[in-house]
């Protein structure tokens, strides 16, 4: 696997095209935990038609935390891919490159890249990402080793990845991140039978030219992102004044 010391700290804000509109109501669900398992099955991408432009787009603040610096080459490409998928849904992604000591704000979503799945974690085999359910979540975990496995890049762990493979990993990570961002922001959305929100994503989907959310998922993500940003605003506690007088 290729390791390069070019993980530069700093703020990277990716400009995004403001697009989006959905026609279907969001799916309701009973799922409490969203996890994304990799698979080598071939899955067809669902082609989503480009939605018409709109003026106001909610903004999601995402913080990339590569705990062990296991894929410093991947941040830019992964962030670009996630941002493109979110932009197609009419959501603007604003990325920060952080590290394990980064303290995040209330309206930020931490994207934590783990080298592998920790022993003892009750996670499905080959899980590529996981987000706690039950409500909007501010942390999501991405498991690099299983993304590499899904891409077929794990057979020779000592071999350094080519630049092309690094780009492939970055783009695949960006898709897994987008999938998990949807879970974090829209906790009640169910998995779809195909496409980006399928429970399993195989190599064919991870390497194909483009990935989209479905129209109903895009609409749900926009609505969720609006709530997500609002939740980070300082709460206005009711002001009670005790006025002395007689
Ligand atoms: Zn999932």
Tab-separated table of N, CA and C in Angstrom, residues 38 123 164 198 221:
chain	number	residue	atom	x	y	z
A	38	UNK	N	-19.037	-4.656	1.950
A	38	UNK	CA	-18.527	-4.734	0.585
A	38	UNK	C	-18.864	-6.081	-0.020
A	123	UNK	N	-19.400	-6.211	13.978
A	123	UNK	CA	-19.701	-5.659	12.654
A	123	UNK	C	-19.716	-6.787	11.637
A	164	UNK	N	-2.801	5.185	-10.192
A	164	UNK	CA	-4.153	4.913	-10.688
A	164	UNK	C	-4.977	4.176	-9.632
A	198	UNK	N	-27.368	0.885	-1.602
A	198	UNK	CA	-27.537	-0.559	-1.413
A	198	UNK	C	-26.700	-0.987	-0.214
A	221	UNK	N	-31.908	13.601	1.868
A	221	UNK	CA	-30.620	14.131	2.319
A	221	UNK	C	-30.667	15.649	2.475
